[in-house]
CSV table of C-alpha atoms in Angstrom, one decimal:
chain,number,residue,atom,x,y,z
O,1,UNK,CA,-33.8,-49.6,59.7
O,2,UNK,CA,-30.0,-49.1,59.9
O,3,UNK,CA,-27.9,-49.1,56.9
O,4,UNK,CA,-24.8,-51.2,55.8
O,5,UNK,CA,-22.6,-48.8,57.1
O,6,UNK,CA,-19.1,-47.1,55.2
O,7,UNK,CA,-15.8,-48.7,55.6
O,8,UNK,CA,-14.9,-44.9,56.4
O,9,UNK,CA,-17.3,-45.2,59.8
O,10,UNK,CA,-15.1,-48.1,61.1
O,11,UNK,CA,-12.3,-47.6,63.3
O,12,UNK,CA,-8.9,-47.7,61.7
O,13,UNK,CA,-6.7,-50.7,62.5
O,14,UNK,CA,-9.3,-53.3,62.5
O,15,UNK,CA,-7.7,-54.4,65.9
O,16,UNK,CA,-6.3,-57.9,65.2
O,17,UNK,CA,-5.8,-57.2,61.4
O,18,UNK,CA,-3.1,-54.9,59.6
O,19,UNK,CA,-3.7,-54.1,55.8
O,20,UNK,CA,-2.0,-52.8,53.0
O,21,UNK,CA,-4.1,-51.6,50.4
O,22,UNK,CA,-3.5,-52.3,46.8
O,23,UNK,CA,-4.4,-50.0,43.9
O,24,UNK,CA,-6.7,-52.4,42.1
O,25,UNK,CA,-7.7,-54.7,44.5
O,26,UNK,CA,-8.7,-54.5,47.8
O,27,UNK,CA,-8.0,-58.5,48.1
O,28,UNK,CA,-4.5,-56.9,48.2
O,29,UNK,CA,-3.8,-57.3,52.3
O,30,UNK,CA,-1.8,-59.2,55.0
O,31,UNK,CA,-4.1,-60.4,57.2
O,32,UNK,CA,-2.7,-61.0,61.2
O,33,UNK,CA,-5.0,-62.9,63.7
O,34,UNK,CA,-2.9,-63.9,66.3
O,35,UNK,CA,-2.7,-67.5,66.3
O,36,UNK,CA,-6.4,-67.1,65.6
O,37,UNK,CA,-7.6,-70.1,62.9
O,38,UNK,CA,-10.4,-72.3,61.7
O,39,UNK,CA,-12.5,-73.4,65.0
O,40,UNK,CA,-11.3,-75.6,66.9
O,41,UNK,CA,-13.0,-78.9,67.7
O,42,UNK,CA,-14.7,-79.9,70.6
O,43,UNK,CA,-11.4,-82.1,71.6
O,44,UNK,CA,-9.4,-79.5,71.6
O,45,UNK,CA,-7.5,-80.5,68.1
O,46,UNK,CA,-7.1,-77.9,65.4
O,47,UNK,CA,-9.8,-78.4,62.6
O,48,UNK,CA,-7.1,-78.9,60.4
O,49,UNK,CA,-4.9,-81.5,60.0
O,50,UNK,CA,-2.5,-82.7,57.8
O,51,UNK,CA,-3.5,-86.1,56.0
O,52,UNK,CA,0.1,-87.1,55.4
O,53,UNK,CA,1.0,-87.3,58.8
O,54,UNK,CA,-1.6,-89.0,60.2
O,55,UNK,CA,-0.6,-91.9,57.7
O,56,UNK,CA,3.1,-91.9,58.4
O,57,UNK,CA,2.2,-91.7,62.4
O,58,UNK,CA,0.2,-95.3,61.6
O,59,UNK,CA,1.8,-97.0,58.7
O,60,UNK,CA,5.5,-98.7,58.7
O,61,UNK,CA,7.7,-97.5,56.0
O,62,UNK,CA,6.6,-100.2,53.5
O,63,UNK,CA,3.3,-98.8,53.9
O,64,UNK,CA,4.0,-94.7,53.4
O,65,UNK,CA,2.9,-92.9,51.1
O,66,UNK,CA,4.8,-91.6,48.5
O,67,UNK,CA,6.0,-87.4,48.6
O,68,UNK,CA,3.9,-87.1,46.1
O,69,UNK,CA,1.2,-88.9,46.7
O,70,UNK,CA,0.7,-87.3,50.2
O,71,UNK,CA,1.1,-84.1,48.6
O,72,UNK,CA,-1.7,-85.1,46.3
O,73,UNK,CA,-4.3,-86.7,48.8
O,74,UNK,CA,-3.8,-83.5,51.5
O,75,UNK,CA,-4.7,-81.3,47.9
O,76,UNK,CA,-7.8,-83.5,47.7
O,77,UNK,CA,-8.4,-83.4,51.4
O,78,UNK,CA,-8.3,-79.8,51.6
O,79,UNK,CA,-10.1,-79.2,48.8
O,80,UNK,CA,-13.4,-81.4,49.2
O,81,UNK,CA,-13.6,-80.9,53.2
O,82,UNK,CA,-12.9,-77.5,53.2
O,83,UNK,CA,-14.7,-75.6,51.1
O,84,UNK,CA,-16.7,-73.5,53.2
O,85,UNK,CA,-19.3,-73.1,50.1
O,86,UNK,CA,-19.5,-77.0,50.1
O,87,UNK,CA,-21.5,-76.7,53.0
O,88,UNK,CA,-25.4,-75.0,53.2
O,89,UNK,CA,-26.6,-72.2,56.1
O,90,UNK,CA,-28.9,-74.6,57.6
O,91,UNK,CA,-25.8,-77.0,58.2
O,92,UNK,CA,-23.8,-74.1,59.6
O,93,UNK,CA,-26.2,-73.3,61.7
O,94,UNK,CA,-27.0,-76.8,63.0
O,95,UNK,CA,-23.5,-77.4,63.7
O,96,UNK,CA,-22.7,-73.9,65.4
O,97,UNK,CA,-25.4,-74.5,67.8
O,98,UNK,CA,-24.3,-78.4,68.3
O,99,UNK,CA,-21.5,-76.9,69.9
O,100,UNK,CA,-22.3,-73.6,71.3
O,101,UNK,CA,-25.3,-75.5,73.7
O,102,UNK,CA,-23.3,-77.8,76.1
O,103,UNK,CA,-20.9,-74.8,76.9
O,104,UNK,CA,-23.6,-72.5,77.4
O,105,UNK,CA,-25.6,-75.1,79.7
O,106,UNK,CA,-22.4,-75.7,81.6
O,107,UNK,CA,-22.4,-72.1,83.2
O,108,UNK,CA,-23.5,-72.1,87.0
O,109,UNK,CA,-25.7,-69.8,88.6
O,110,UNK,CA,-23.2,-68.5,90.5
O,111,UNK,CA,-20.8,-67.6,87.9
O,112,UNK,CA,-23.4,-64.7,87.2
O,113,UNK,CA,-24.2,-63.2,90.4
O,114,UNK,CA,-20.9,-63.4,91.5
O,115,UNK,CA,-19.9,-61.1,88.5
O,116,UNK,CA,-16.9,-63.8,88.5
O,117,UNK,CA,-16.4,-63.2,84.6
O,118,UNK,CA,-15.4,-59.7,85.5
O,119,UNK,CA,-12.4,-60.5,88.1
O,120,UNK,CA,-9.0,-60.9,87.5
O,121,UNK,CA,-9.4,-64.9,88.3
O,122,UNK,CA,-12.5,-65.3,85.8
O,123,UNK,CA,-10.9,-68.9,84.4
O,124,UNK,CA,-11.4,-70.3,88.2
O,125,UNK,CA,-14.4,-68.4,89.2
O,126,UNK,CA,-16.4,-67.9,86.1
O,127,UNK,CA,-15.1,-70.9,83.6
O,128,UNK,CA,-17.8,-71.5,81.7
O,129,UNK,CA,-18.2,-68.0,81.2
O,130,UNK,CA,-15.6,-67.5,80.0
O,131,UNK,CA,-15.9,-70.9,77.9
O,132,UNK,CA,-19.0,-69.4,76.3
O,133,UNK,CA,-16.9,-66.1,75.4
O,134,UNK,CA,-13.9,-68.3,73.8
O,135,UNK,CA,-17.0,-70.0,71.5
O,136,UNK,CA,-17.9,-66.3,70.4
O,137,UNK,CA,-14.9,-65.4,69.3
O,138,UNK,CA,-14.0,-68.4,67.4
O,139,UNK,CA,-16.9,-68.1,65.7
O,140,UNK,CA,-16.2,-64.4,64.6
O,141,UNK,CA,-12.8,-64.7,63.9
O,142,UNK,CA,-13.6,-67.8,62.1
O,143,UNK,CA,-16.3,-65.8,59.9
O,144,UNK,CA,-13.7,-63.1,59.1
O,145,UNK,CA,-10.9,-65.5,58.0
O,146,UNK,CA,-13.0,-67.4,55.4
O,147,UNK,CA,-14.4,-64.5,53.9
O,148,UNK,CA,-10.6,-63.0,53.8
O,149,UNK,CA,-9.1,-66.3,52.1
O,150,UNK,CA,-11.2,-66.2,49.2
O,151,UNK,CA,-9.2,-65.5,46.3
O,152,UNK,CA,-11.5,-63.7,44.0
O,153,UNK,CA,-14.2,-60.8,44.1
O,154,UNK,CA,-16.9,-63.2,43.3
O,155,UNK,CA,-16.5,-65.9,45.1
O,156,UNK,CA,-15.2,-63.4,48.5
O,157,UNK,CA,-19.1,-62.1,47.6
O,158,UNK,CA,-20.6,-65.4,47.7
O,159,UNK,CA,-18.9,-66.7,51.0
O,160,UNK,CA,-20.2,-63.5,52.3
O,161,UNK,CA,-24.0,-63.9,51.3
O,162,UNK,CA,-23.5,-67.5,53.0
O,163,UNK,CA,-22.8,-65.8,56.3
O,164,UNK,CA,-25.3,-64.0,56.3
O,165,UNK,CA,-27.8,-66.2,55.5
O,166,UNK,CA,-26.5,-68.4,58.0
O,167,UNK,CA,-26.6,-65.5,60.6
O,168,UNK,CA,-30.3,-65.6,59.8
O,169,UNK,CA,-30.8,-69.3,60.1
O,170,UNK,CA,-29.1,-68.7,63.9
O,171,UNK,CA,-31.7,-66.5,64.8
O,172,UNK,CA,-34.3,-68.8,63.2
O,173,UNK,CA,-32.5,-71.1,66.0
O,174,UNK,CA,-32.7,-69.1,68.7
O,175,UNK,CA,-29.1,-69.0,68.7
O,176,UNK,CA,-28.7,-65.4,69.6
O,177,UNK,CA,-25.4,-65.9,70.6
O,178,UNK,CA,-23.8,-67.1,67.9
O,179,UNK,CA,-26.1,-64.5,65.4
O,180,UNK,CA,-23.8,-61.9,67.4
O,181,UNK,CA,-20.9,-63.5,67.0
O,182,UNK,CA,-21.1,-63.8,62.9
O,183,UNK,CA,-23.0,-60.0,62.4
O,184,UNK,CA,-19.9,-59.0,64.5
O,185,UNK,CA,-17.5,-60.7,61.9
O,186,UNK,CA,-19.4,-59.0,59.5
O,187,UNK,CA,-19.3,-55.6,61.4
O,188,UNK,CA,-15.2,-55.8,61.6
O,189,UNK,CA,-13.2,-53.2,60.0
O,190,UNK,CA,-11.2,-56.0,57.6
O,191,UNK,CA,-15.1,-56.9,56.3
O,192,UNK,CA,-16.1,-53.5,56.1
O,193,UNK,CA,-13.6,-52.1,54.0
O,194,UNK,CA,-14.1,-54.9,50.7
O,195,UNK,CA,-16.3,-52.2,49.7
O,196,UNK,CA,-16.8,-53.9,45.9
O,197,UNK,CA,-17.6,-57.3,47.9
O,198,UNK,CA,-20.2,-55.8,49.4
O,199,UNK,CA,-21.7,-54.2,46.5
O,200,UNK,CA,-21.9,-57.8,44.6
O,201,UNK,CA,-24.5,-58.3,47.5
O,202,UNK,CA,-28.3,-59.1,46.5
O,203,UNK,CA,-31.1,-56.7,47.9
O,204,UNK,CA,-32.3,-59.6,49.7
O,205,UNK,CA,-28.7,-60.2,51.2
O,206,UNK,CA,-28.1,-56.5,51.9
O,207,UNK,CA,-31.6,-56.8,53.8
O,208,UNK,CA,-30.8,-59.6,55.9
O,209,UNK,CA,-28.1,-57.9,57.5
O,210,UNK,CA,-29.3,-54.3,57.9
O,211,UNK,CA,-32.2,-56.1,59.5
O,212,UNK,CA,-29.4,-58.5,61.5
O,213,UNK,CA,-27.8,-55.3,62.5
O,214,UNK,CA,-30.6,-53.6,63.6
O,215,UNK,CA,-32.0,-56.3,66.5
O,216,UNK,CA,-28.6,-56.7,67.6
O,217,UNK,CA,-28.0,-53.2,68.3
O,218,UNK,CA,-26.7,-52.4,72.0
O,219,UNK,CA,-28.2,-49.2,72.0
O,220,UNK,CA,-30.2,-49.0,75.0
O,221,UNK,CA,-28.1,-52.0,76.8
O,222,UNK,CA,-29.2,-54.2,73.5
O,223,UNK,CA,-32.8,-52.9,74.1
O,224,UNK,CA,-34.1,-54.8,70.5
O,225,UNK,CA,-33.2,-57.9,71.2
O,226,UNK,CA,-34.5,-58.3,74.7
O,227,UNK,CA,-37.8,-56.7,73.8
O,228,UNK,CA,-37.1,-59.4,70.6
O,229,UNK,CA,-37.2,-62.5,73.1
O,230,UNK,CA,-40.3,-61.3,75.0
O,231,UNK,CA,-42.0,-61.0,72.2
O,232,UNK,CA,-41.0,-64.0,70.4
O,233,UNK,CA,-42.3,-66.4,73.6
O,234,UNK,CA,-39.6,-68.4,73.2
O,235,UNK,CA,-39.4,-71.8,74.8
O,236,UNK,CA,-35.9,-71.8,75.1
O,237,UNK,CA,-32.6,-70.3,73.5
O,238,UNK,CA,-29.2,-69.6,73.8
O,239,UNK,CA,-28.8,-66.0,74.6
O,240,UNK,CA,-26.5,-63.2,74.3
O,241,UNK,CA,-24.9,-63.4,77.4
O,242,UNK,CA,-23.4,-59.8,77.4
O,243,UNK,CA,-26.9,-57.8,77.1
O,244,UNK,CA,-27.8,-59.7,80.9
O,245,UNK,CA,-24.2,-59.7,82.3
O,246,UNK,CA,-24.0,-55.9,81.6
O,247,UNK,CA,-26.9,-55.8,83.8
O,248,UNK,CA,-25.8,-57.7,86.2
O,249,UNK,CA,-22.6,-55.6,86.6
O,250,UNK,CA,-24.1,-52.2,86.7
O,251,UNK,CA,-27.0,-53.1,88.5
């Protein structure tokens, strides 16, 4: 079974994140994603939104909120909706699938055999591919920016352990595409490198993902986890695409 591996075995430059380390505290970073946020909903609209606004867009002026009384409500808004510890594995995990399904049943037949994803013009040949891909990486990027906004060791530690654990209620899913996406959040240099947030870890945590890590391998064109499938008879799930379009390309 493979081991949580070193910060020192990751590449350097995390790709979309740039870090300056602190002496004490490796919370001690500036953190760039790109435009990259919270996931965004199914409409389209950011997941966040600002709670004063939406009042002032629907209210006259005699009906406005006060500066600080917006200011106040958006503090209770933020706080109570999104706190990602608010919110159990098995919830995660429900929702996450809620959404990743309807892409994934979305992609044609022929947006696989035609390779389409792998063209220049992949958004008019191969759209729901490439849907599917946009819901992976939301997903991860999502997983690395809540662990990164904590603001202490301890509770960075414990919005870790819930990814994990929700990682593990994915597979229990069959949700193999979205277990990929959050052990590969959890694989990223910027992750990675809290070295003392990972040591706050339980053994049962630390298990989890070394055994997380392990199906998901890509060694032998992801090898594990097909052998994983046939052996779990499964009635249905949603896949990771990439271990069958690699095939498809090379073959």
């Amino acid at each position: 079974m493979s081991s949580v591996r070193k910060p020192e075995d990751m590449p350097n430059g995390g790709g979309r994140a740039d870090f300056a380390a602190a002496e004490d505290d490796e919370w001690s970073l500036a953190l760039e994603l790109d435009g990259v946020g919270m996931m965004d909903l199914p409409n389209g609209q950011s997941s966040i939104t600002t709670t004063a606004a939406t009042v002032s867009e629907k209210s006259s002026s005699s009906e406005s909120l006060s500066d600080k009384g917006s200011s106040e409500l958006k503090k209770s808004f933020d706080a109570v909706v999104f706190d990602v510890l608010k919110v159990t594995p098995e919830e995660y995990a429900g929702q996450i699938t809620l959404m990743d399904a309807p892409v994934f049943k979305a992609i044609q037949p022929e947006e696989l055999s035609s390779c389409g994803w792998n063209k220049k013009e992949k958004h008019s040949s191969a759209p729901n591919v490439v849907a599917f891909t946009r819901r992976f990486n939301q997903t991860s990027f999502w997983v690395v920016r809540e662990i990164l906004h904590a603001q202490t060791l301890k509770i960075r530690a414990e919005v870790l352990s819930l990814y994990i654990r929700t990682a593990k209620k994915l597979c229990d899913m069959n949700n193999l595409h979205a277990v990929m996406a959050v052990v590969s959040g959890l694989q990223s240099a910027p992750i990675f490198r809290l070295t003392k947030t990972w040591a706050l870890l339980s053994r049962k945590d630390k298990a989890t993902f070394d055994r997380l890590d392990y199906l998901m391998s890509k060694e032998d064109n992801y090898k594990r986890l097909r052998d994983y499938i046939s052996s779990q008879s499964m009635v249905s799930c949603i896949p990771y695409l990439v271990a069958y379009l690699y095939g498809l390309f090379t073959g």
